[in-house]
Short mmCIF file of C-alpha atoms in Angstrom, two decimals:
data_model
loop_
_atom_site.label_atom_id
_atom_site.label_comp_id
_atom_site.label_asym_id
_atom_site.label_seq_id
_atom_site.Cartn_x
_atom_site.Cartn_y
_atom_site.Cartn_z
CA UNK A 1 72.81 3.61 176.32
CA UNK A 2 72.02 0.13 176.81
CA UNK A 3 73.53 -0.38 180.36
CA UNK A 4 72.77 3.14 181.45
CA UNK A 5 69.46 3.08 180.71
CA UNK A 6 69.78 -1.03 182.32
CA UNK A 7 71.09 0.05 185.80
CA UNK A 8 67.91 3.38 185.86
CA UNK A 9 65.93 0.40 185.80
CA UNK A 10 67.00 -0.71 188.01
CA UNK A 11 66.96 1.78 191.20
CA UNK A 12 63.62 2.67 189.56
CA UNK A 13 62.28 -1.50 190.69
CA UNK A 14 64.40 -1.36 193.61
CA UNK A 15 62.42 1.32 195.27
CA UNK A 16 58.89 0.01 193.52
CA UNK A 17 59.19 -3.63 195.39
CA UNK A 18 60.65 -1.32 198.70
CA UNK A 19 57.76 0.93 198.87
CA UNK A 20 54.74 -2.08 197.82
CA UNK A 21 56.65 -4.57 201.74
CA UNK A 22 55.89 -1.51 203.17
CA UNK A 23 52.41 -0.85 201.74
CA UNK A 24 51.76 -4.71 203.15
CA UNK A 25 53.29 -4.07 206.11
CA UNK A 26 51.03 -1.02 206.79
CA UNK A 27 47.75 -2.84 205.63
CA UNK A 28 48.56 -6.07 207.50
CA UNK A 29 48.96 -4.10 210.32
CA UNK A 30 46.48 -1.73 209.65
CA UNK A 31 44.20 -5.44 209.34
CA UNK A 32 45.27 -6.47 212.70
CA UNK A 33 44.28 -3.59 214.61
CA UNK A 34 40.92 -2.90 212.76
CA UNK A 35 40.08 -7.15 213.58
CA UNK A 36 41.02 -6.81 217.12
CA UNK A 37 38.40 -3.84 217.79
CA UNK A 38 35.43 -5.89 215.63
CA UNK A 39 36.86 -9.27 218.03
CA UNK A 40 36.81 -7.24 220.84
CA UNK A 41 34.83 -3.39 220.38
CA UNK A 42 35.12 -1.74 223.99
CA UNK A 43 31.40 -2.93 225.92
CA UNK A 44 31.57 -5.81 224.32
CA UNK A 45 29.22 -8.65 226.28
CA UNK A 46 28.05 -12.77 225.87
CA UNK A 47 24.70 -11.74 227.29
CA UNK A 48 21.92 -10.61 226.11
CA UNK A 49 20.65 -6.77 225.95
CA UNK A 50 17.90 -7.28 228.78
CA UNK A 51 20.60 -8.17 230.54
CA UNK A 52 23.51 -6.07 229.31
CA UNK A 53 20.77 -3.01 229.68
CA UNK A 54 20.09 -4.13 233.73
CA UNK A 55 23.87 -4.56 234.75
CA UNK A 56 24.51 -0.24 233.85
CA UNK A 57 22.63 1.57 237.18
CA UNK A 58 23.08 4.61 235.46
CA UNK A 59 20.19 2.45 232.53
CA UNK A 60 17.83 1.61 235.71
CA UNK A 61 14.64 4.15 235.38
CA UNK A 62 15.02 2.78 231.29
CA UNK A 63 15.05 -1.09 232.97
CA UNK A 64 12.37 -0.57 234.46
CA UNK A 65 10.23 0.76 231.83
CA UNK A 66 11.56 -1.65 229.70
CA UNK A 67 10.42 -4.84 232.34
CA UNK A 68 6.93 -2.69 233.07
CA UNK A 69 5.49 -2.97 229.87
CA UNK A 70 6.22 -6.39 227.85
CA UNK A 71 9.36 -5.78 226.33
CA UNK A 72 11.45 -8.00 228.74
CA UNK A 73 10.72 -10.75 226.45
CA UNK A 74 10.80 -9.32 223.11
CA UNK A 75 14.86 -8.33 223.77
CA UNK A 76 15.41 -11.47 225.25
CA UNK A 77 14.27 -13.94 221.19
CA UNK A 78 17.51 -14.42 219.19
CA UNK A 79 17.15 -11.21 216.77
CA UNK A 80 18.99 -8.33 215.89
CA UNK A 81 18.20 -5.29 217.79
CA UNK A 82 19.23 -1.68 218.31
CA UNK A 83 18.44 -0.29 221.64
CA UNK A 84 19.09 3.14 222.20
CA UNK A 85 18.70 4.05 225.76
CA UNK A 86 18.37 7.37 227.51
CA UNK A 87 20.21 7.71 231.13
CA UNK A 88 18.48 8.26 234.76
CA UNK A 89 18.73 11.48 234.71
CA UNK A 90 16.46 12.52 231.08
CA UNK A 91 13.17 10.95 233.74
CA UNK A 92 13.62 14.36 236.22
CA UNK A 93 11.06 15.78 235.07
CA UNK A 94 9.45 14.46 232.21
CA UNK A 95 4.87 14.86 232.06
CA UNK A 96 3.18 11.89 233.37
CA UNK A 97 2.60 9.07 230.48
CA UNK A 98 -0.60 6.83 230.46
CA UNK A 99 0.82 2.87 230.41
CA UNK A 100 -0.54 2.69 226.20
CA UNK A 101 1.92 6.10 226.01
CA UNK A 102 4.90 4.89 227.60
CA UNK A 103 4.37 1.13 225.68
CA UNK A 104 5.08 3.80 222.39
CA UNK A 105 7.86 5.71 224.11
CA UNK A 106 9.51 2.91 225.16
CA UNK A 107 9.18 0.94 221.70
CA UNK A 108 10.41 4.17 219.66
CA UNK A 109 14.14 3.71 221.54
CA UNK A 110 14.37 0.15 219.43
CA UNK A 111 15.62 -0.59 216.30
CA UNK A 112 15.31 -4.18 214.21
CA UNK A 113 19.08 -4.57 213.63
CA UNK A 114 22.14 -3.86 214.69
CA UNK A 115 23.99 -0.32 213.70
CA UNK A 116 27.11 -0.15 215.26
CA UNK A 117 28.82 3.80 215.36
CA UNK A 118 30.26 3.67 211.91
CA UNK A 119 26.62 3.63 210.06
CA UNK A 120 26.05 6.67 212.18
CA UNK A 121 24.77 9.30 209.56
CA UNK A 122 21.98 10.73 207.32
CA UNK A 123 19.34 7.59 208.79
CA UNK A 124 16.08 7.07 209.00
CA UNK A 125 15.22 4.27 211.64
CA UNK A 126 12.28 1.88 211.92
CA UNK A 127 11.03 1.74 215.63
CA UNK A 128 9.45 -1.73 216.66
CA UNK A 129 6.30 0.06 217.29
CA UNK A 130 6.11 1.48 213.62
CA UNK A 131 7.58 4.68 213.87
CA UNK A 132 10.87 6.41 212.37
CA UNK A 133 13.59 7.93 214.06
CA UNK A 134 15.46 9.86 212.05
CA UNK A 135 19.73 10.53 213.07
CA UNK A 136 21.12 13.50 211.01
CA UNK A 137 25.06 14.13 211.78
CA UNK A 138 25.62 17.74 213.82
CA UNK A 139 28.97 19.18 214.16
CA UNK A 140 30.80 16.05 215.56
CA UNK A 141 27.85 14.95 216.77
CA UNK A 142 25.08 12.47 216.03
CA UNK A 143 21.16 14.21 216.73
CA UNK A 144 18.07 10.90 216.62
CA UNK A 145 14.97 12.35 217.22
CA UNK A 146 15.83 15.27 219.90
CA UNK A 147 17.56 13.85 221.51
CA UNK A 148 21.82 13.29 221.73
CA UNK A 149 24.16 10.42 221.28
CA UNK A 150 26.80 10.24 224.09
CA UNK A 151 29.87 8.70 221.30
CA UNK A 152 32.61 7.67 224.63
CA UNK A 153 28.70 4.92 225.92
CA UNK A 154 28.54 3.62 221.93
CA UNK A 155 29.00 0.55 220.86
CA UNK A 156 27.82 -1.48 224.26
CA UNK A 157 26.76 -4.78 222.35
CA UNK A 158 25.93 -8.78 223.55
CA UNK A 159 24.61 -12.23 221.08
CA UNK A 160 21.54 -9.93 219.94
CA UNK A 161 22.24 -6.50 219.45
CA UNK A 162 23.99 -3.74 221.04
CA UNK A 163 23.78 -0.51 222.47
CA UNK A 164 23.83 3.45 222.32
CA UNK A 165 24.01 5.57 224.80
CA UNK A 166 21.44 8.44 224.28
CA UNK A 167 20.84 12.02 226.55
CA UNK A 168 16.88 12.16 226.41
CA UNK A 169 14.28 9.91 226.12
CA UNK A 170 12.37 10.51 223.13
CA UNK A 171 8.77 10.92 222.55
CA UNK A 172 6.96 10.17 219.19
CA UNK A 173 5.74 12.49 217.71
CA UNK A 174 1.33 11.24 216.14
CA UNK A 175 1.10 11.27 213.07
CA UNK A 176 -1.80 13.10 211.13
CA UNK A 177 -4.62 10.72 211.24
CA UNK A 178 -3.61 10.23 215.00
CA UNK A 179 -3.16 13.74 215.65
CA UNK A 180 -6.40 14.75 214.25
CA UNK A 181 -7.49 11.52 216.26
CA UNK A 182 -6.52 13.77 218.79
CA UNK A 183 -8.38 16.93 218.20
CA UNK A 184 -10.79 18.55 220.20
CA UNK A 185 -14.47 19.08 219.27
CA UNK A 186 -14.07 22.38 218.26
CA UNK A 187 -12.39 20.54 214.70
CA UNK A 188 -15.29 17.18 215.10
CA UNK A 189 -16.31 17.57 212.21
CA UNK A 190 -13.36 17.35 209.96
CA UNK A 191 -12.94 14.12 212.78
CA UNK A 192 -16.14 12.37 211.89
CA UNK A 193 -15.50 13.43 208.40
CA UNK A 194 -12.47 10.55 208.58
CA UNK A 195 -14.03 7.66 210.90
CA UNK A 196 -17.32 8.15 208.46
CA UNK A 197 -15.55 6.37 205.42
CA UNK A 198 -14.53 3.16 208.00
CA UNK A 199 -15.61 -0.23 206.75
CA UNK A 200 -15.47 -2.64 209.28
CA UNK A 201 -16.07 -5.87 208.26
CA UNK A 202 -14.74 -10.29 209.65
CA UNK A 203 -11.24 -11.27 208.61
CA UNK A 204 -12.37 -14.80 207.61
CA UNK A 205 -8.47 -15.50 207.19
CA UNK A 206 -7.58 -15.02 210.76
CA UNK A 207 -10.77 -15.68 211.99
CA UNK A 208 -11.11 -19.88 214.08
CA UNK A 209 -14.23 -21.54 213.28
CA UNK A 210 -15.43 -22.20 216.98
CA UNK A 211 -18.72 -24.00 215.52
CA UNK A 212 -22.34 -23.40 214.54
CA UNK A 213 -25.42 -21.49 216.36
CA UNK A 214 -29.00 -23.31 216.42
CA UNK A 215 -29.48 -21.36 212.75
CA UNK A 216 -26.56 -24.37 211.89
CA UNK A 217 -24.59 -20.93 210.55
CA UNK A 218 -20.56 -21.18 211.14
CA UNK A 219 -19.50 -19.33 214.52
CA UNK A 220 -15.79 -17.47 214.53
CA UNK A 221 -13.77 -16.54 217.07
CA UNK A 222 -13.52 -13.32 215.04
CA UNK A 223 -10.90 -10.83 213.97
CA UNK A 224 -12.18 -7.75 212.85
CA UNK A 225 -10.55 -5.11 210.05
CA UNK A 226 -11.18 -2.38 209.34
CA UNK A 227 -10.67 -0.64 205.98
CA UNK A 228 -11.23 3.41 204.87
CA UNK A 229 -11.93 4.80 201.77
CA UNK A 230 -10.41 7.43 202.30
CA UNK A 231 -6.84 6.75 203.85
CA UNK A 232 -6.84 3.95 201.68
CA UNK A 233 -7.86 5.85 198.55
CA UNK A 234 -7.19 9.38 198.55
CA UNK A 235 -4.23 9.95 201.62
CA UNK A 236 -2.89 7.62 203.63
CA UNK A 237 -2.80 9.96 206.06
CA UNK A 238 -1.93 7.00 208.79
CA UNK A 239 0.99 5.96 206.99
CA UNK A 240 4.50 6.18 208.26
CA UNK A 241 6.30 5.98 204.78
CA UNK A 242 4.30 8.69 203.02
CA UNK A 243 4.38 12.33 203.85
CA UNK A 244 1.31 14.69 203.56
CA UNK A 245 0.93 18.47 204.46
CA UNK A 246 -2.35 19.29 206.62
CA UNK A 247 -4.81 22.72 205.86
CA UNK A 248 -6.92 22.14 209.43
CA UNK A 249 -10.42 23.55 209.63
CA UNK A 250 -12.06 23.97 212.93
CA UNK A 251 -16.02 23.79 213.04
CA UNK A 252 -16.86 27.28 212.95
CA UNK A 253 -14.46 27.79 210.13
CA UNK A 254 -16.03 24.61 208.64
CA UNK A 255 -19.94 25.92 208.84
CA UNK A 256 -18.50 29.29 207.62
CA UNK A 257 -17.64 27.70 204.03
CA UNK A 258 -20.83 26.03 203.61
CA UNK A 259 -23.09 28.72 204.88
CA UNK A 260 -21.25 31.04 201.87
CA UNK A 261 -21.64 28.73 198.96
CA UNK A 262 -25.54 26.97 200.57
CA UNK A 263 -27.28 28.44 197.20
CA UNK A 264 -25.69 25.53 195.19
CA UNK A 265 -26.91 23.04 197.77
CA UNK A 266 -29.68 24.50 200.70
CA UNK A 267 -29.88 24.24 204.37
CA UNK A 268 -26.80 21.88 205.63
CA UNK A 269 -29.27 21.49 208.32
CA UNK A 270 -32.23 20.39 206.65
CA UNK A 271 -29.65 17.53 204.54
CA UNK A 272 -29.14 13.73 204.53
CA UNK A 273 -26.29 12.19 206.54
CA UNK A 274 -24.70 10.59 202.81
CA UNK A 275 -26.14 14.43 201.07
CA UNK A 276 -23.90 16.03 204.25
CA UNK A 277 -21.47 13.60 203.67
CA UNK A 278 -21.03 14.24 199.97
CA UNK A 279 -20.85 17.94 200.94
CA UNK A 280 -18.09 17.70 203.39
CA UNK A 281 -16.22 15.71 200.55
CA UNK A 282 -15.91 18.53 198.49
CA UNK A 283 -15.30 21.21 201.04
CA UNK A 284 -12.25 18.18 202.42
CA UNK A 285 -10.70 18.70 198.59
CA UNK A 286 -8.18 21.08 199.34
CA UNK A 287 -7.49 20.23 202.78
CA UNK A 288 -4.31 17.38 201.88
CA UNK A 289 -1.76 18.24 199.83
CA UNK A 290 1.54 15.40 198.98
CA UNK A 291 4.61 16.01 200.23
CA UNK A 292 5.60 17.88 204.15
CA UNK A 293 5.83 22.43 203.24
CA UNK A 294 6.24 24.04 205.67
CA UNK A 295 4.53 27.92 205.18
CA UNK A 296 7.28 29.58 204.13
CA UNK A 297 8.32 27.09 201.49
CA UNK A 298 4.09 26.49 199.83
CA UNK A 299 4.18 27.13 196.74
CA UNK A 300 1.51 29.61 194.94
CA UNK A 301 -0.71 27.36 193.99
CA UNK A 302 -1.22 24.10 196.04
CA UNK A 303 -2.10 21.13 194.38
CA UNK A 304 -5.02 18.97 196.66
CA UNK A 305 -5.10 14.92 196.93
CA UNK A 306 -8.22 15.29 195.13
CA UNK A 307 -6.20 16.77 192.43
CA UNK A 308 -8.09 20.28 193.05
CA UNK A 309 -6.60 23.62 193.06
CA UNK A 310 -6.56 26.02 196.12
CA UNK A 311 -4.22 29.33 195.75
CA UNK A 312 -1.89 30.41 198.39
CA UNK A 313 -3.77 33.74 199.55
CA UNK A 314 -6.62 32.01 200.51
CA UNK A 315 -4.84 30.47 203.21
CA UNK A 316 -4.61 32.03 207.05
CA UNK A 317 -3.25 30.80 209.56
CA UNK A 318 -3.27 30.39 213.23
CA UNK A 319 -0.81 28.08 214.15
CA UNK A 320 1.37 26.34 211.24
CA UNK A 321 4.60 24.51 211.26
CA UNK A 322 3.50 21.75 213.40
CA UNK A 323 5.83 18.87 212.85
CA UNK A 324 4.72 15.42 212.78
CA UNK A 325 5.78 11.80 212.56
CA UNK A 326 4.71 12.17 208.60
CA UNK A 327 3.91 15.33 207.89
CA UNK A 328 2.90 19.05 208.73
CA UNK A 329 -0.16 20.12 210.17
CA UNK A 330 -0.76 24.10 209.42
CA UNK A 331 -3.76 25.12 211.59
CA UNK A 332 -5.90 28.12 209.60
CA UNK A 333 -8.02 31.00 211.20
CA UNK A 334 -11.10 30.07 208.26
CA UNK A 335 -11.88 28.10 205.36
CA UNK A 336 -12.60 29.70 202.31
CA UNK A 337 -14.28 26.88 199.64
CA UNK A 338 -13.32 27.97 195.81
CA UNK A 339 -16.32 27.59 193.11
CA UNK A 340 -13.41 25.05 191.09
CA UNK A 341 -14.03 22.21 193.82
CA UNK A 342 -17.41 22.29 192.41
CA UNK A 343 -18.19 24.03 189.66
CA UNK A 344 -16.75 21.04 187.42
CA UNK A 345 -18.33 18.87 184.49
CA UNK A 346 -20.24 14.87 185.55
CA UNK A 347 -18.73 13.21 183.49
CA UNK A 348 -20.83 9.32 183.30
CA UNK A 349 -18.72 7.26 181.09
CA UNK A 350 -21.69 4.56 180.25
CA UNK A 351 -18.76 2.15 179.60
CA UNK A 352 -18.51 1.72 183.53
CA UNK A 353 -20.52 -0.68 184.80
CA UNK A 354 -20.69 1.70 188.60
CA UNK A 355 -23.53 2.82 189.40
CA UNK A 356 -25.68 1.94 186.09
CA UNK A 357 -28.73 -0.12 185.84
CA UNK A 358 -31.04 -1.92 182.46
CA UNK A 359 -34.30 -1.99 182.19
CA UNK A 360 -33.72 -5.56 181.06
CA UNK A 361 -30.41 -7.94 181.65
CA UNK A 362 -31.90 -10.84 178.93
CA UNK A 363 -30.81 -8.64 176.23
CA UNK A 364 -27.09 -8.28 174.77
CA UNK A 365 -24.51 -5.95 177.00
CA UNK A 366 -21.24 -5.21 175.44
CA UNK A 367 -17.77 -2.74 176.15
CA UNK A 368 -16.92 -2.04 172.74
CA UNK A 369 -14.11 -0.50 171.08
CA UNK A 370 -13.06 2.88 169.52
CA UNK A 371 -9.85 5.03 169.66
CA UNK A 372 -12.55 8.07 169.00
CA UNK A 373 -14.29 6.86 171.90
CA UNK A 374 -13.43 8.95 175.43
CA UNK A 375 -11.27 6.01 177.69
CA UNK A 376 -11.26 4.21 173.94
CA UNK A 377 -13.97 2.45 174.21
CA UNK A 378 -18.00 2.79 174.74
CA UNK A 379 -21.07 0.97 175.10
CA UNK A 380 -24.13 -1.20 173.79
CA UNK A 381 -26.64 -1.91 174.64
CA UNK A 382 -28.77 -4.72 172.35
CA UNK A 383 -32.10 -3.60 174.08
CA UNK A 384 -35.50 -3.92 171.27
CA UNK A 385 -38.49 -1.57 172.74
CA UNK A 386 -39.72 1.65 173.40
CA UNK A 387 -39.56 2.24 176.71
CA UNK A 388 -36.02 0.48 176.75
CA UNK A 389 -33.17 2.74 179.20
CA UNK A 390 -30.00 3.15 180.69
CA UNK A 391 -29.76 4.92 183.84
CA UNK A 392 -27.14 5.93 185.98
CA UNK A 393 -27.14 6.35 189.49
CA UNK A 394 -25.11 10.32 189.72
CA UNK A 395 -23.56 11.26 193.22
CA UNK A 396 -22.44 14.66 193.68
CA UNK A 397 -25.24 17.00 192.08
CA UNK A 398 -25.34 20.65 192.70
CA UNK A 399 -28.67 22.68 192.72
CA UNK A 400 -27.53 24.70 189.92
CA UNK A 401 -28.82 24.98 185.73
CA UNK A 402 -26.22 21.73 183.65
CA UNK A 403 -26.15 21.34 180.08
CA UNK A 404 -26.43 17.59 179.29
CA UNK A 405 -24.94 16.63 176.28
CA UNK A 406 -23.58 13.16 174.88
CA UNK A 407 -22.11 10.99 172.04
CA UNK A 408 -21.51 7.54 170.83
CA UNK A 409 -21.36 6.22 167.52
CA UNK A 410 -23.71 6.14 164.51
CA UNK A 411 -24.65 3.28 164.98
CA UNK A 412 -28.68 1.65 164.44
CA UNK A 413 -31.28 3.63 163.76
CA UNK A 414 -32.94 4.38 167.38
CA UNK A 415 -34.48 7.38 168.49
CA UNK A 416 -32.81 8.22 172.53
CA UNK A 417 -34.02 11.32 174.15
CA UNK A 418 -32.37 11.68 178.15
CA UNK A 419 -34.20 11.59 180.76
CA UNK A 420 -34.13 12.94 184.85
CA UNK A 421 -36.16 12.00 187.32
CA UNK A 422 -37.81 15.37 189.43
CA UNK A 423 -36.59 15.26 192.82
CA UNK A 424 -40.64 16.20 193.26
CA UNK A 425 -42.48 14.30 192.43
CA UNK A 426 -40.48 11.13 191.32
CA UNK A 427 -41.31 11.27 188.04
CA UNK A 428 -38.67 11.28 184.90
CA UNK A 429 -38.45 15.00 182.69
CA UNK A 430 -36.62 15.16 179.14
CA UNK A 431 -34.44 17.40 178.36
CA UNK A 432 -33.95 18.34 175.03
CA UNK A 433 -36.05 15.93 172.18
CA UNK A 434 -35.91 12.30 170.71
CA UNK A 435 -31.87 12.24 168.21
CA UNK A 436 -32.24 9.61 166.00
CA UNK A 437 -28.89 8.04 166.38
CA UNK A 438 -29.08 6.89 162.53
CA UNK A 439 -28.78 10.96 161.41
CA UNK A 440 -26.51 12.23 163.58
CA UNK A 441 -22.72 12.44 163.34
CA UNK A 442 -20.86 9.75 164.30
CA UNK A 443 -19.62 11.21 167.67
CA UNK A 444 -20.00 14.77 167.06
CA UNK A 445 -22.18 15.48 170.93
CA UNK A 446 -25.41 15.68 170.45
CA UNK A 447 -26.04 19.01 173.62
CA UNK A 448 -29.49 18.16 174.58
CA UNK A 449 -30.13 20.61 176.36
CA UNK A 450 -30.48 22.10 180.62
CA UNK A 451 -32.12 21.48 182.69
CA UNK A 452 -32.40 23.01 186.75
CA UNK A 453 -31.80 20.73 189.94
CA UNK A 454 -33.49 22.29 192.92
CA UNK A 455 -31.70 20.08 195.59
CA UNK A 456 -28.58 19.04 196.24
CA UNK A 457 -27.46 15.07 196.09
CA UNK A 458 -27.45 12.71 194.15
CA UNK A 459 -29.48 12.39 190.56
CA UNK A 460 -30.67 10.07 188.64
CA UNK A 461 -30.25 9.97 184.17
CA UNK A 462 -31.25 7.85 181.49
CA UNK A 463 -30.37 7.43 178.38
CA UNK A 464 -34.20 6.01 176.55
CA UNK A 465 -35.63 4.09 173.92
CA UNK A 466 -38.30 6.83 172.69
CA UNK A 467 -40.02 5.96 169.63
CA UNK A 468 -41.07 2.55 167.32
CA UNK A 469 -38.99 1.41 164.88
CA UNK A 470 -41.29 -2.02 163.33
CA UNK A 471 -38.87 -2.07 160.66
CA UNK A 472 -35.86 -2.94 161.42
CA UNK A 473 -36.42 -5.14 164.59
CA UNK A 474 -34.90 -4.25 167.48
CA UNK A 475 -33.71 -0.46 169.15
CA UNK A 476 -29.80 -0.99 170.67
CA UNK A 477 -28.47 1.83 172.63
CA UNK A 478 -25.26 3.13 171.06
CA UNK A 479 -23.35 5.63 173.86
CA UNK A 480 -19.43 6.62 174.84
CA UNK A 481 -21.12 9.46 177.60
CA UNK A 482 -23.22 11.57 179.02
CA UNK A 483 -21.61 14.71 180.38
CA UNK A 484 -23.52 17.11 183.08
CA UNK A 485 -21.96 20.96 183.04
CA UNK A 486 -22.98 23.33 184.92
CA UNK A 487 -24.59 26.57 182.76
CA UNK A 488 -21.86 28.99 184.80
CA UNK A 489 -18.69 26.84 183.26
CA UNK A 490 -20.53 25.71 180.17
CA UNK A 491 -19.06 26.44 177.17
CA UNK A 492 -20.81 25.17 173.57
#
C-alpha cells in the first residue's frame, strides 16, 4: 500500500514540475516580447513632438496651425503630451474660423500626459485649453469627441509624448456660460442678468507695484480679477468640471412671464436697477438644474439650483437637447414663474450681522446659544432707552400683505414693538401692539399683525423698545427671528 502511494506521488510530482517549467518558459518569452514592444514600439522617435509631427506630410495642415497659433513653444517643452492629429483631408470643407477659435480648436487636440493605445477606454481627458475630450469604445474602434481614432497609426511616440491619428477635426463645444453669452440679442435679458453680478477688482497678489503718484498713492502694473456672485455661489455654468441643465427663455418669454405676475411687483418699466435685478433673480430661479438631463429623462418635478421646484408640465420646448461641454441646453417656447418661487416666508435671523444695524453701538451685542432657537442661537442687544432699536434691511419683499411674527426667550421685562418704514412718507409705522417680553411665553411665536406693502423691493423693519422701565434701569432686547409670511400662505 505504501509503495503504490509513493509511486503515485512521484508521478504527480513529475507532472507538476514539467508544467511549472513550461509555464516559466512561456512567461519569459511573453515578457521578452512585451519588453521588446515597449522598448521599440511602432513609430518610436528620439525627436520632440513638434519635429515628429513635421516629418509626416499627411499632418502638414495641423502642423501649420500649431505653428500659427503658438503651440510650437508648448510642444517643445520637456514634459509629456498626447496629441490627436487629424489628417489633411479632415481640413477640407470646414467653416471659416477666427484666430481665437483656431487657437481653442488646436488646443482641444492636445492632452497633458502620455496616453498609449493600451490605455484607451471610456475616458474623460482634460485638454490644454481646459476643455474635456470624451473617449469611448464603439465596436472594435475608439471614438474621441466626434472623431474616430485610426488604430493603425497610434502610439507614434518620442521624447516628450505620443501621437495618435484621427479622421476628423475636433471642434470644442462651448460650456453653458459661453453658449448663453454667444446668444443673439433676443436673449439679452438672461445675459445681462448674469453679467450684472460681475465684480471687477485689482488682484494685488499678481499686480506689481511700480511706484507712487503725485499724492503718494501706490501705482500698480495692474492685473484685474473678476468674480461673479451667481457663477461662484449658485451655479458654476462656466466650470468644465460641473454639469447642469439650462432652460433658456427669450426676452419675449421673460417679459410676458413678468407681466403675468406684475400684481406682486408693479410696472417693471418703472423699477430702479436694483429692484429689477431682484425681480430677475426670481424669474430665473428655475432656469438651471444640476446634472445634464435630456428632455426625455427630465423628472416630473425639477429641483433648480436655487432649491425651487418646477413641474415639468410647465415647460414648453422650442429646441431641446443641445449638448454643451458641461451640460444640456433646452430653449423654451414660453416661460412660467410659479407663485411658489416668490410667495414664501422671509425669515430675518436677528443674530446674523448681515443687513442689520443698531440704534447705538455702545451697547453690548451678543449671539447667545439656546437649543430652542432657530439654528441654535439668538440675539441679545443690551440697549437702555425707549426708542432704541434693531433695524434690518429685507430684500425682495413683494407688493402684497404680510403677517409679521417673531420669537425669543422670556428674559427681561422689556416692551417691544415691530415697525415698518413706509415707502412713501419714510416714517415708521407700527405692526400690532407692544409685547411685554416678561409676561409672554418663552419661544412661542408672537403674531404682531399684518402690513400691506404697496411696492416691491427692499424694506426696512425695526424691533423697537417702546416703554420706559425706570425701576429696572435697562431695556435689553432678546430676539431669535422676525418672519414675514405672505397672507396667501399664512397659517396661524
